[in-house]
CSV table of C-alpha atoms and ligand atoms in Angstrom, one decimal:
chain,number,residue,atom,x,y,z
A,1,MET,CA,0.0,0.0,0.0
A,2,LYS,CA,1.1,3.6,-0.7
A,3,GLN,CA,2.6,5.5,2.3
A,4,VAL,CA,0.1,8.0,3.7
A,5,GLY,CA,1.8,9.4,6.8
A,6,PHE,CA,3.6,12.7,7.3
A,7,SER,CA,6.9,13.7,8.7
A,8,ILE,CA,7.8,17.0,10.3
A,9,VAL,CA,10.8,19.3,9.8
A,10,ILE,CA,11.2,21.8,12.7
A,11,LEU,CA,13.2,25.0,11.8
A,12,GLY,CA,15.4,26.0,14.7
A,13,ALA,CA,18.8,27.0,13.4
A,14,GLY,CA,18.4,30.7,13.3
A,15,LYS,CA,20.3,33.2,15.4
A,16,ALA,CA,17.2,35.0,16.8
A,17,THR,CA,18.6,38.5,16.2
A,18,ARG,CA,15.4,40.2,17.4
A,19,PHE,CA,15.6,38.2,20.7
A,20,LYS,CA,19.0,39.8,21.5
A,21,SER,CA,20.3,36.8,23.4
A,22,GLU,CA,23.5,34.7,23.5
A,23,ARG,CA,21.4,31.6,23.9
A,24,PRO,CA,19.4,30.1,21.0
A,25,LYS,CA,15.7,31.2,21.2
A,26,LEU,CA,14.5,27.6,21.5
A,27,LEU,CA,16.5,27.2,24.7
A,28,HIS,CA,14.7,30.0,26.5
A,29,ALA,CA,12.2,29.1,29.2
A,30,LEU,CA,8.6,29.6,28.6
A,31,ALA,CA,5.9,28.7,31.1
A,32,GLY,CA,7.9,25.8,32.6
A,33,ARG,CA,9.4,24.4,29.5
A,34,LEU,CA,12.0,25.4,26.9
A,35,ILE,CA,10.4,27.1,23.8
A,36,GLY,CA,11.7,24.3,21.6
A,37,GLU,CA,10.1,21.6,23.8
A,38,TYR,CA,6.6,22.7,22.9
A,39,VAL,CA,6.9,22.2,19.2
A,40,LEU,CA,8.8,18.9,19.7
A,41,ARG,CA,5.9,17.6,21.8
A,42,THR,CA,3.4,18.9,19.3
A,43,ALA,CA,5.2,17.1,16.5
A,44,THR,CA,5.3,13.8,18.6
A,45,ALA,CA,1.7,14.0,19.7
A,46,ALA,CA,0.6,14.7,16.1
A,47,GLY,CA,2.0,11.3,15.1
A,48,ALA,CA,4.7,12.3,12.7
A,49,GLN,CA,6.6,9.4,11.2
A,50,ARG,CA,9.9,11.2,11.4
A,51,ILE,CA,10.9,14.4,13.2
A,52,TYR,CA,13.9,16.4,11.9
A,53,LEU,CA,15.1,19.3,13.9
A,54,ILE,CA,17.2,21.8,12.0
A,55,ILE,CA,19.9,23.2,14.2
A,56,GLY,CA,22.8,25.6,13.5
A,57,HIS,CA,23.5,28.4,15.9
A,58,LYS,CA,24.9,26.8,19.1
A,59,ALA,CA,24.2,23.4,17.7
A,60,GLU,CA,25.8,21.5,20.5
A,61,GLU,CA,23.6,23.1,23.2
A,62,MET,CA,20.6,22.4,21.1
A,63,ARG,CA,21.5,18.7,20.7
A,64,LYS,CA,22.0,18.4,24.4
A,65,ALA,CA,18.7,19.9,25.3
A,66,PHE,CA,16.6,18.1,22.7
A,67,THR,CA,18.1,14.7,22.2
A,68,ARG,CA,15.3,12.1,22.6
A,69,PRO,CA,14.0,9.0,20.8
A,70,GLY,CA,12.5,9.9,17.5
A,71,VAL,CA,14.2,13.2,16.9
A,72,GLU,CA,16.9,13.5,14.2
A,73,PHE,CA,19.1,16.5,14.1
A,74,ILE,CA,20.1,18.1,10.8
A,75,GLU,CA,22.9,20.7,11.0
A,76,GLN,CA,22.5,23.9,8.9
A,77,LYS,CA,26.0,25.3,9.5
A,78,GLU,CA,25.4,28.6,7.7
A,79,GLN,CA,21.9,30.0,8.2
A,80,LEU,CA,21.0,31.3,4.8
A,81,GLY,CA,17.2,31.3,5.3
A,82,THR,CA,14.3,29.1,6.0
A,83,GLY,CA,14.4,27.7,2.4
A,84,HIS,CA,18.1,27.0,2.8
A,85,ALA,CA,17.3,24.9,5.9
A,86,LEU,CA,15.3,22.6,3.7
A,87,ILE,CA,18.0,22.5,1.0
A,88,VAL,CA,20.3,21.3,3.7
A,89,ALA,CA,17.8,18.7,4.8
A,90,ARG,CA,17.5,17.3,1.3
A,91,PRO,CA,19.5,14.0,1.9
A,92,GLU,CA,17.2,13.1,4.8
A,93,LEU,CA,14.0,14.1,2.9
A,94,GLU,CA,15.1,12.0,-0.1
A,95,CYS,CA,14.9,8.9,2.0
A,96,CYS,CA,12.0,10.0,4.3
A,97,PRO,CA,9.2,7.4,4.3
A,98,SER,CA,6.3,9.9,4.2
A,99,ASP,CA,4.4,11.4,1.3
A,100,VAL,CA,3.8,14.6,3.1
A,101,VAL,CA,6.3,16.9,4.8
A,102,VAL,CA,5.1,19.5,7.3
A,103,VAL,CA,7.5,22.3,8.1
A,104,LEU,CA,7.1,23.9,11.6
A,105,VAL,CA,8.9,26.9,12.9
A,106,GLY,CA,10.5,26.2,16.3
A,107,ASP,CA,9.3,29.6,17.7
A,108,ALA,CA,5.5,29.0,17.5
A,109,PRO,CA,4.9,27.0,20.6
A,110,LEU,CA,1.1,27.5,20.9
A,111,LEU,CA,0.4,25.2,18.0
A,112,LYS,CA,-1.7,22.1,19.0
A,113,PRO,CA,-1.2,18.6,17.5
A,114,GLU,CA,-4.8,18.4,16.3
A,115,THR,CA,-4.2,21.5,14.1
A,116,VAL,CA,-1.2,19.8,12.5
A,117,THR,CA,-3.3,16.7,11.7
A,118,ALA,CA,-6.1,18.9,10.5
A,119,LEU,CA,-3.7,20.7,8.2
A,120,VAL,CA,-2.4,17.4,6.8
A,121,ALA,CA,-6.0,16.1,6.3
A,122,THR,CA,-7.0,19.3,4.4
A,123,HIS,CA,-3.8,19.1,2.3
A,124,LYS,CA,-4.6,15.5,1.3
A,125,LYS,CA,-8.3,16.2,0.7
A,126,GLN,CA,-7.5,19.1,-1.6
A,127,ARG,CA,-4.7,17.1,-3.4
A,128,ALA,CA,-2.6,20.2,-2.9
A,129,ALA,CA,1.1,20.5,-3.7
A,130,CYS,CA,1.4,22.9,-0.7
A,131,THR,CA,-1.0,23.9,2.0
A,132,ILE,CA,-0.1,27.0,4.1
A,133,LEU,CA,-1.3,27.3,7.7
A,134,THR,CA,-2.5,30.9,7.8
A,135,MET,CA,-4.0,33.1,10.5
A,136,ARG,CA,-5.8,36.4,10.6
A,137,VAL,CA,-4.2,39.0,12.9
A,138,GLU,CA,-5.0,42.6,13.9
A,139,ASN,CA,-1.4,43.7,13.3
A,140,PRO,CA,0.3,41.7,10.5
A,141,THR,CA,3.7,43.5,10.9
A,142,GLY,CA,6.6,41.1,10.6
A,143,TYR,CA,4.6,38.3,9.1
A,144,GLY,CA,4.6,37.0,5.5
A,145,ARG,CA,1.3,38.2,3.8
A,146,ILE,CA,-0.9,35.7,2.0
A,147,VAL,CA,-1.6,36.9,-1.6
A,148,ARG,CA,-4.6,35.0,-2.9
A,149,GLY,CA,-5.7,34.3,-6.4
A,150,THR,CA,-9.1,33.1,-7.5
A,151,GLY,CA,-10.9,30.5,-5.4
A,152,LYS,CA,-9.0,29.0,-2.6
A,153,ARG,CA,-5.6,29.3,-4.4
A,154,VAL,CA,-2.7,31.2,-2.9
A,155,ARG,CA,-0.5,32.9,-5.4
A,156,ALA,CA,2.4,34.0,-3.1
A,157,ILE,CA,3.6,34.7,0.4
A,158,VAL,CA,5.1,38.2,0.4
A,159,GLU,CA,7.6,38.9,3.2
A,160,GLU,CA,7.4,42.1,5.2
A,161,LYS,CA,10.6,43.5,3.6
A,162,VAL,CA,9.4,43.2,0.0
A,163,ALA,CA,5.6,43.8,0.5
A,164,SER,CA,4.0,46.8,-1.3
A,165,ALA,CA,1.9,49.3,0.6
A,166,ALA,CA,-1.2,47.5,-0.6
A,167,GLN,CA,0.2,44.0,0.4
A,168,LYS,CA,1.2,45.3,3.8
A,169,LYS,CA,-2.5,45.9,4.5
A,170,ILE,CA,-3.3,42.1,4.1
A,171,ARG,CA,-4.2,40.7,7.5
A,172,GLU,CA,-4.1,37.1,6.5
A,173,VAL,CA,-0.5,36.0,7.3
A,174,ASN,CA,1.8,32.9,7.1
A,175,THR,CA,2.2,31.2,10.4
A,176,GLY,CA,5.5,29.8,9.1
A,177,ILE,CA,3.9,26.4,9.0
A,178,LEU,CA,3.6,24.7,5.6
A,179,CYS,CA,2.6,21.3,4.4
A,180,PHE,CA,4.2,19.9,1.2
A,181,SER,CA,4.0,17.0,-1.1
A,182,ARG,CA,7.4,15.6,-0.4
A,183,ARG,CA,7.9,14.7,-4.1
A,184,LEU,CA,7.1,18.2,-5.4
A,185,LEU,CA,9.1,19.9,-2.6
A,186,LEU,CA,12.2,17.9,-3.6
A,187,ALA,CA,11.4,18.5,-7.3
A,188,HIS,CA,11.4,22.3,-6.9
A,189,LEU,CA,13.6,23.1,-3.9
A,190,ALA,CA,16.6,23.8,-6.2
A,191,GLU,CA,14.7,26.7,-7.8
A,192,LEU,CA,15.0,28.8,-4.6
A,193,SER,CA,17.5,31.5,-4.8
A,194,GLN,CA,18.9,34.4,-2.7
A,195,ALA,CA,17.9,36.9,-5.4
A,196,ASN,CA,15.5,38.8,-3.2
A,197,ALA,CA,15.5,41.8,-0.8
A,198,GLN,CA,16.3,39.7,2.2
A,199,LYS,CA,19.2,38.0,0.2
A,200,GLU,CA,18.1,34.7,1.8
A,201,PHE,CA,16.6,31.4,0.5
A,202,LEU,CA,13.0,32.0,1.6
A,203,LEU,CA,10.9,28.9,2.1
A,204,THR,CA,7.9,31.1,1.4
A,205,ASP,CA,9.2,31.7,-2.2
A,206,LEU,CA,8.2,28.2,-3.0
A,207,VAL,CA,4.6,29.3,-3.2
A,208,ALA,CA,5.3,31.5,-6.2
A,209,ILE,CA,7.5,28.8,-7.7
A,210,PHE,CA,4.8,26.2,-7.3
A,211,ASN,CA,2.3,28.7,-8.9
A,212,ARG,CA,4.7,29.1,-11.9
A,213,HIS,CA,4.5,25.3,-12.4
A,214,ARG,CA,0.7,25.5,-12.0
A,215,LEU,CA,0.8,23.4,-8.9
A,216,ASN,CA,-2.1,23.7,-6.4
A,217,VAL,CA,-1.2,25.9,-3.4
A,218,THR,CA,-4.0,26.3,-0.8
A,219,ALA,CA,-4.4,27.6,2.7
A,220,PHE,CA,-5.8,26.3,5.9
A,221,GLU,CA,-6.7,28.8,8.6
A,222,ALA,CA,-5.4,28.1,12.1
A,223,PRO,CA,-7.4,28.8,15.3
A,224,ALA,CA,-6.7,32.4,16.4
A,225,ASP,CA,-4.6,31.8,19.5
A,226,GLU,CA,-2.4,29.0,18.1
A,227,ALA,CA,0.1,30.3,15.6
A,228,GLN,CA,1.7,33.4,17.2
A,229,GLY,CA,5.4,33.3,16.7
A,230,ILE,CA,8.0,34.5,19.3
A,231,ASN,CA,10.4,36.9,17.6
A,232,ASP,CA,11.1,39.2,20.6
A,233,ARG,CA,10.8,39.3,24.4
A,234,ALA,CA,7.4,41.1,24.2
A,235,GLN,CA,6.0,38.2,22.2
A,236,LEU,CA,7.6,35.7,24.7
A,237,ALA,CA,5.6,37.3,27.5
A,238,GLU,CA,2.4,37.3,25.5
A,239,VAL,CA,2.7,33.6,24.6
A,240,ALA,CA,3.6,32.8,28.2
A,241,LYS,CA,0.3,34.5,29.3
A,242,VAL,CA,-1.6,32.4,26.9
A,243,LEU,CA,0.0,29.1,28.1
A,244,TYR,CA,-0.5,30.0,31.7
A,245,LEU,CA,-4.1,30.8,31.1
A,246,ARG,CA,-4.6,27.5,29.2
A,247,ARG,CA,-3.2,25.6,32.2
A,248,ALA,CA,-5.4,27.4,34.7
A,249,CYS,CA,-8.5,26.8,32.5
A,250,ALA,CA,-7.7,23.1,32.3
A,251,LEU,CA,-7.3,23.0,36.1
A,252,MET,CA,-10.6,24.8,36.7
A,253,ALA,CA,-12.2,22.1,34.6
A,254,GLU,CA,-10.8,19.6,37.1
A,255,GLY,CA,-12.2,21.4,40.1
A,256,VAL,CA,-9.6,23.9,41.1
A,257,THR,CA,-10.6,27.4,42.2
A,258,PHE,CA,-8.6,30.5,41.2
A,259,THR,CA,-9.2,34.0,42.5
A,260,ASP,CA,-7.8,35.2,39.2
A,261,PRO,CA,-6.9,32.6,36.6
A,262,GLU,CA,-4.9,35.2,34.7
A,263,ALA,CA,-2.7,35.9,37.7
A,264,VAL,CA,-1.2,32.4,38.4
A,265,TYR,CA,1.8,30.7,36.9
A,266,ILE,CA,1.4,27.0,36.8
A,267,ASP,CA,3.9,24.8,35.0
A,268,PRO,CA,2.6,22.1,32.6
A,269,ASP,CA,3.4,19.0,34.8
A,270,VAL,CA,1.9,20.4,38.1
A,271,VAL,CA,-1.0,18.4,39.5
A,272,ILE,CA,-3.7,19.9,41.8
A,273,GLY,CA,-6.5,18.1,43.5
A,274,PRO,CA,-10.1,19.3,43.4
A,275,ASP,CA,-11.4,22.0,45.8
A,276,THR,CA,-8.0,23.5,46.2
A,277,GLU,CA,-8.1,27.3,46.1
A,278,VAL,CA,-5.2,29.3,44.6
A,279,GLY,CA,-4.8,33.0,45.2
A,280,VAL,CA,-3.2,35.6,42.9
A,281,GLY,CA,0.5,35.6,42.2
A,282,VAL,CA,1.1,32.0,43.1
A,283,SER,CA,3.7,30.2,41.0
A,284,LEU,CA,3.6,26.4,41.0
A,285,ARG,CA,6.7,25.0,39.3
A,286,GLY,CA,8.3,21.7,38.1
A,287,ASN,CA,6.8,18.5,39.4
A,288,THR,CA,4.8,20.1,42.2
A,289,ARG,CA,1.7,18.1,43.3
A,290,LEU,CA,-1.0,19.5,45.5
A,291,GLY,CA,-3.7,17.5,47.2
A,292,SER,CA,-7.4,18.4,47.4
A,293,GLY,CA,-8.8,21.1,49.6
A,294,CYS,CA,-5.6,23.1,49.9
A,295,HIS,CA,-5.6,26.9,50.4
A,296,LEU,CA,-2.9,28.8,48.8
A,297,GLU,CA,-2.9,32.5,49.7
A,298,PRO,CA,-1.3,35.0,47.3
A,299,TYR,CA,2.3,35.3,46.2
A,300,SER,CA,3.9,32.0,47.1
A,301,THR,CA,6.3,30.0,44.9
A,302,ILE,CA,6.2,26.3,45.2
A,303,THR,CA,8.7,24.2,43.2
A,304,ASP,CA,9.1,20.4,42.9
A,305,SER,CA,7.2,19.8,46.2
A,306,VAL,CA,4.3,17.6,47.3
A,307,LEU,CA,1.5,18.9,49.5
A,308,GLY,CA,-1.1,16.6,51.0
A,309,ASP,CA,-4.8,17.3,51.3
A,310,GLY,CA,-6.0,20.4,53.2
A,311,VAL,CA,-2.6,22.1,53.5
A,312,THR,CA,-2.7,25.9,54.0
A,313,VAL,CA,0.1,28.0,52.6
A,314,ARG,CA,-0.3,31.6,53.7
A,315,GLN,CA,1.0,34.6,51.9
A,316,SER,CA,4.5,34.9,50.4
A,317,CYS,CA,6.2,31.5,51.1
A,318,VAL,CA,9.0,29.9,49.1
A,319,ILE,CA,8.8,26.1,49.1
A,320,THR,CA,11.3,24.1,47.2
A,321,ASN,CA,11.8,20.4,47.1
A,322,ALA,CA,9.7,19.8,50.2
A,323,GLU,CA,7.0,17.3,51.2
A,324,ILE,CA,4.2,18.5,53.4
A,325,ALA,CA,1.6,16.1,54.9
A,326,ALA,CA,-2.2,16.8,55.3
A,327,ARG,CA,-3.6,19.8,57.1
A,328,ALA,CA,-0.2,21.4,57.8
A,329,ALA,CA,-0.1,25.2,57.8
A,330,ILE,CA,2.8,27.1,56.4
A,331,GLY,CA,3.6,30.8,56.5
A,332,PRO,CA,3.2,33.7,56.0
A,333,PHE,CA,6.7,34.4,54.9
A,334,ALA,CA,8.1,30.9,55.4
A,335,HIS,CA,11.0,29.2,53.5
A,336,LEU,CA,11.1,25.4,53.2
A,337,ARG,CA,13.8,23.8,51.1
A,338,MET,CA,16.2,21.0,50.2
A,339,GLY,CA,14.3,17.8,51.0
A,340,SER,CA,12.4,18.9,54.1
A,341,THR,CA,9.6,16.6,55.2
A,342,LEU,CA,6.8,17.9,57.3
A,343,GLY,CA,4.3,15.6,59.0
A,344,ALA,CA,0.5,16.1,59.3
A,345,ASP,CA,-0.8,19.1,61.2
A,346,VAL,CA,2.6,20.7,61.4
A,347,ARG,CA,2.6,24.5,61.9
A,348,ILE,CA,5.4,26.6,60.4
A,349,GLY,CA,4.9,30.3,61.0
A,350,ASN,CA,6.3,33.6,59.9
A,351,PHE,CA,10.0,34.0,59.2
A,352,VAL,CA,10.8,30.3,59.7
A,353,GLU,CA,13.3,28.5,57.5
A,354,VAL,CA,13.4,24.8,57.3
A,355,LYS,CA,16.2,23.2,55.4
A,356,HIS,CA,16.9,19.5,54.9
A,357,SER,CA,14.9,18.6,58.0
A,358,THR,CA,12.2,16.2,59.1
A,359,ILE,CA,9.4,17.6,61.3
A,360,GLY,CA,7.1,15.2,63.0
A,361,ARG,CA,3.3,15.3,63.1
A,362,GLY,CA,1.7,18.1,65.1
A,363,THR,CA,4.9,20.0,65.8
A,364,LYS,CA,5.0,23.8,65.7
A,365,ALA,CA,7.6,26.3,64.9
A,366,GLN,CA,5.6,29.5,64.7
A,367,HIS,CA,8.0,32.4,64.7
A,368,LEU,CA,11.5,33.5,63.6
A,369,THR,CA,13.3,30.2,63.5
A,370,TYR,CA,15.9,28.3,61.6
A,371,LEU,CA,15.8,24.5,61.5
A,372,GLY,CA,18.6,23.0,59.4
A,373,ASP,CA,19.7,19.4,59.2
A,374,ALA,CA,17.3,18.7,62.1
A,375,THR,CA,15.1,15.7,62.9
A,376,VAL,CA,12.2,16.9,65.1
A,377,GLY,CA,9.7,14.5,66.6
A,378,GLU,CA,6.0,14.7,67.0
A,379,ARG,CA,4.0,17.3,69.1
A,380,THR,CA,7.1,19.3,69.8
A,381,ASN,CA,7.0,23.1,70.3
A,382,ILE,CA,9.9,25.1,69.0
A,383,GLY,CA,10.0,28.5,70.7
A,384,ALA,CA,10.2,31.8,68.8
A,385,GLY,CA,13.7,32.7,67.7
A,386,THR,CA,15.2,29.3,67.9
A,387,ILE,CA,18.2,28.4,65.7
A,388,THR,CA,19.9,25.1,65.0
A,389,CYS,CA,23.6,26.0,64.8
A,390,ASN,CA,24.2,23.3,62.2
A,391,TYR,CA,27.3,24.6,60.4
A,392,ASP,CA,30.9,24.8,61.8
A,393,GLY,CA,32.3,26.6,58.8
A,394,ALA,CA,33.3,23.3,57.1
A,395,GLN,CA,30.4,20.9,57.4
A,396,LYS,CA,26.7,20.6,58.2
A,397,ILE,CA,25.9,18.8,61.5
A,398,PRO,CA,22.6,17.2,62.6
A,399,THR,CA,20.4,18.1,65.5
A,400,THR,CA,17.8,15.7,66.9
A,401,ILE,CA,14.8,16.9,68.9
A,402,GLU,CA,12.6,14.0,70.1
A,403,ASP,CA,8.8,13.9,70.6
A,404,GLU,CA,6.9,16.3,72.9
A,405,VAL,CA,9.8,18.5,73.6
A,406,PHE,CA,9.4,22.1,74.5
A,407,ILE,CA,12.2,24.3,73.2
A,408,GLY,CA,12.0,27.7,75.0
A,409,SER,CA,12.2,31.0,73.0
A,410,GLY,CA,15.5,32.2,71.7
A,411,ASN,CA,17.4,28.9,72.0
A,412,MET,CA,20.7,28.2,70.2
A,413,LEU,CA,21.0,24.5,69.6
A,414,VAL,CA,24.6,23.8,68.8
A,415,ALA,CA,24.9,20.7,66.7
A,416,PRO,CA,25.5,17.8,67.1
A,417,VAL,CA,23.0,17.7,69.9
A,418,ARG,CA,20.0,15.6,71.0
A,419,ILE,CA,17.1,16.8,73.1
A,420,GLY,CA,15.4,13.8,74.7
A,421,ARG,CA,11.8,13.0,74.6
A,422,GLY,CA,9.5,15.2,76.8
A,423,SER,CA,12.3,17.6,77.8
A,424,TYR,CA,12.1,21.3,78.3
A,425,THR,CA,14.8,23.9,77.5
A,426,ALA,CA,14.7,27.2,79.2
A,427,ALA,CA,14.3,30.4,77.2
A,428,GLY,CA,17.5,32.0,76.0
A,429,SER,CA,19.5,28.8,76.4
A,430,THR,CA,22.6,27.9,74.3
A,431,ILE,CA,22.3,24.1,74.3
A,432,THR,CA,25.7,22.4,73.6
A,433,LYS,CA,25.2,19.1,75.4
A,434,ASP,CA,22.6,16.4,74.9
A,435,VAL,CA,19.5,16.6,77.2
A,436,GLU,CA,18.2,13.5,78.9
A,437,PRO,CA,14.5,12.7,78.3
A,438,GLU,CA,11.9,14.3,80.6
A,439,SER,CA,14.4,16.9,82.0
A,440,LEU,CA,14.9,20.6,82.0
A,441,ALA,CA,18.0,22.2,80.5
A,442,ILE,CA,19.0,25.7,81.4
A,443,ALA,CA,22.1,27.1,79.7
A,444,ARG,CA,22.3,30.8,80.2
A,445,THR,CA,24.1,33.2,82.5
A,446,PRO,CA,22.2,33.6,85.7
A,447,GLN,CA,20.7,37.1,86.0
A,448,VAL,CA,22.2,39.6,88.4
A,449,ASN,CA,20.1,42.6,89.5
A,450,LYS,CA,22.0,45.6,90.9
A,451,PRO,CA,19.5,47.8,92.9
A,452,GLY,CA,20.1,51.6,92.6
A,453,TRP,CA,22.6,51.1,89.8
A,454,ALA,CA,20.7,53.4,87.4
A,455,GLY,CA,20.5,56.3,89.8
A,456,GLU,CA,24.3,56.1,90.5
A,457,ARG,CA,25.0,56.2,86.8
A,458,LYS,CA,22.9,59.3,86.2
A,459,LYS,CA,24.6,61.0,89.2
A,460,ASN,CA,28.1,60.2,87.7
A,461,GLN,CA,27.0,61.5,84.3
A,462,THR,CA,25.9,64.9,85.6
A,463,HIS,CA,29.1,65.2,87.7
A,464,ASN,CA,31.2,64.4,84.6
A,465,SER,CA,29.5,66.9,82.4
A,466,LYS,CA,30.0,69.7,84.9
A,467,ARG,CA,33.8,69.2,84.9
B,501,UD1,C1,8.8,33.3,9.1
B,501,UD1,C2,8.2,33.3,7.7
B,501,UD1,C3,7.0,34.3,7.7
B,501,UD1,C4,6.0,34.0,8.7
B,501,UD1,C5,6.7,33.9,10.1
B,501,UD1,C6,5.7,33.3,11.1
B,501,UD1,C7,9.9,32.8,6.1
B,501,UD1,C8,10.8,33.3,5.1
B,501,UD1,N1,9.1,33.7,6.7
B,501,UD1,O1,9.3,34.6,9.3
B,501,UD1,O2,6.4,34.3,6.4
B,501,UD1,O3,4.9,34.9,8.7
B,501,UD1,O4,7.8,33.0,10.1
B,501,UD1,O5,6.2,33.4,12.4
B,501,UD1,O6,9.9,31.6,6.3
B,501,UD1,N2,15.6,29.3,10.7
B,501,UD1,C9,16.4,28.3,10.3
B,501,UD1,N3,17.4,28.5,9.4
B,501,UD1,C10,17.6,29.7,8.8
B,501,UD1,C11,16.7,30.8,9.2
B,501,UD1,C12,15.7,30.5,10.1
B,501,UD1,O7,16.3,27.2,10.8
B,501,UD1,O8,18.5,29.9,8.0
B,501,UD1,C13,14.5,29.1,11.7
B,501,UD1,C14,14.6,30.0,12.9
B,501,UD1,O9,15.4,29.5,13.9
B,501,UD1,C15,13.1,30.1,13.3
B,501,UD1,C16,12.4,29.8,12.0
B,501,UD1,O10,13.3,29.3,11.1
B,501,UD1,O11,12.8,29.1,14.2
B,501,UD1,C17,11.7,31.0,11.4
B,501,UD1,O12,12.7,32.0,11.2
B,501,UD1,P1,12.5,33.5,11.5
B,501,UD1,O13,13.7,34.3,11.2
B,501,UD1,O14,11.9,33.7,12.9
B,501,UD1,O15,11.3,33.9,10.4
B,501,UD1,P2,10.3,35.0,10.5
B,501,UD1,O16,10.9,36.3,10.1
B,501,UD1,O17,9.5,35.0,11.8
B,502,CA,CA1,9.8,33.8,13.7
């Protein structure tokens, strides 16, 4: 049987001049992924038989970031235009198994896989030589304009630089995504030249070339919010907005409440349980997973962390690589990091930092505290202003605080140290030795009161000033 599938060529070799960056554009972060990652995923999800990624500028970095099964790299050492990218890909295209080749631009990450398959289906149905994915935009500046002939036919794509005043008014533009008959593409690729105002091999010139050979070139209109390209940082921000809103809308459909779905920043792989409420300015990054019925007050950033059901995160917390069990309450202004594990019903209050520590069920550290490399038991209370002195200038040293301990306010716990089960430490203590279970440790200078001392001082001061 004749092959009917399609393959995809992704253009990603360009230098991204308008982006003004040392790094290739496809390696910039966008709503939790690299820009290039989106189009690669779209290509895979659309079911392409082969995926060729054209690389050039900083090719090694691109290979490192995008190497994965099913992606073949083609190096375009000199970037002489989007048409040149395909000229360079000729050997691969010669032995490609598909009838149809779809060219995607690497900098259009909003494209959905179903639009690619719909484009291919239209292309086949119309028996076209080339089908252009177009879109209608308010402001067509920078895009190639679609010049139509009679019926559905497209006569040419005219790039911004060469467009006449009348052509510049055309609001139907090229998304940069084109679908070709592989055979006809290979037959006419050699007719491209640099003899144009851009002095580049323009892929879009193939439309006029195909027309000269009386080949059928048609267009397929993309949904409005899918084809925006990212040429500069302003467009990067616009596209990020769209992606974040898409994510929030998908989560609302799964039962998550947002105070303002346009003011949350949730990465693609984040999972959130139903009946969780998320305030404004919350960022949920990486592989974060939230249970159901959680409350996230405004302006926290939670990265690669797992929160159980019914957890409350008050305003402005930074939580990175932490695990928090059910019903715990964190913040406001708390900082949890580096593999900290918090049990159920734990309370971590304002200006408390927890680093690489395990905190047992029902334990509280409510105010102004640092717990680093500590193992804290259950139902323990850590007094305000307590610090685990876990660092001797060379290495990190552990502290152990057992169950039902009461650490008084303002304690310095100098590691290594162990506070036994059920013990108390007096406020203001500097604890340097282990404390037996069920005991009281006091480690502070006894107070000395000097009656009348203040009066004496004042007298001396007046005497001195008269001299
Ligand atoms: C391109 C289209 C334009 C369309 C727009 C949509 C051409 C000539 N123009 O313009 O009609 O409206 O996209 O966003 O195709 N690249 C290479 N090798 C090169 C040059 C570019 O791989 O030699 C890659 C770039 O890395 C980029 C893509 O091709 O991912 C598009 O190039 P870019 O310069 O951004 O083209 P536009 O000016 O946006
Ligand atoms: Ca572009």
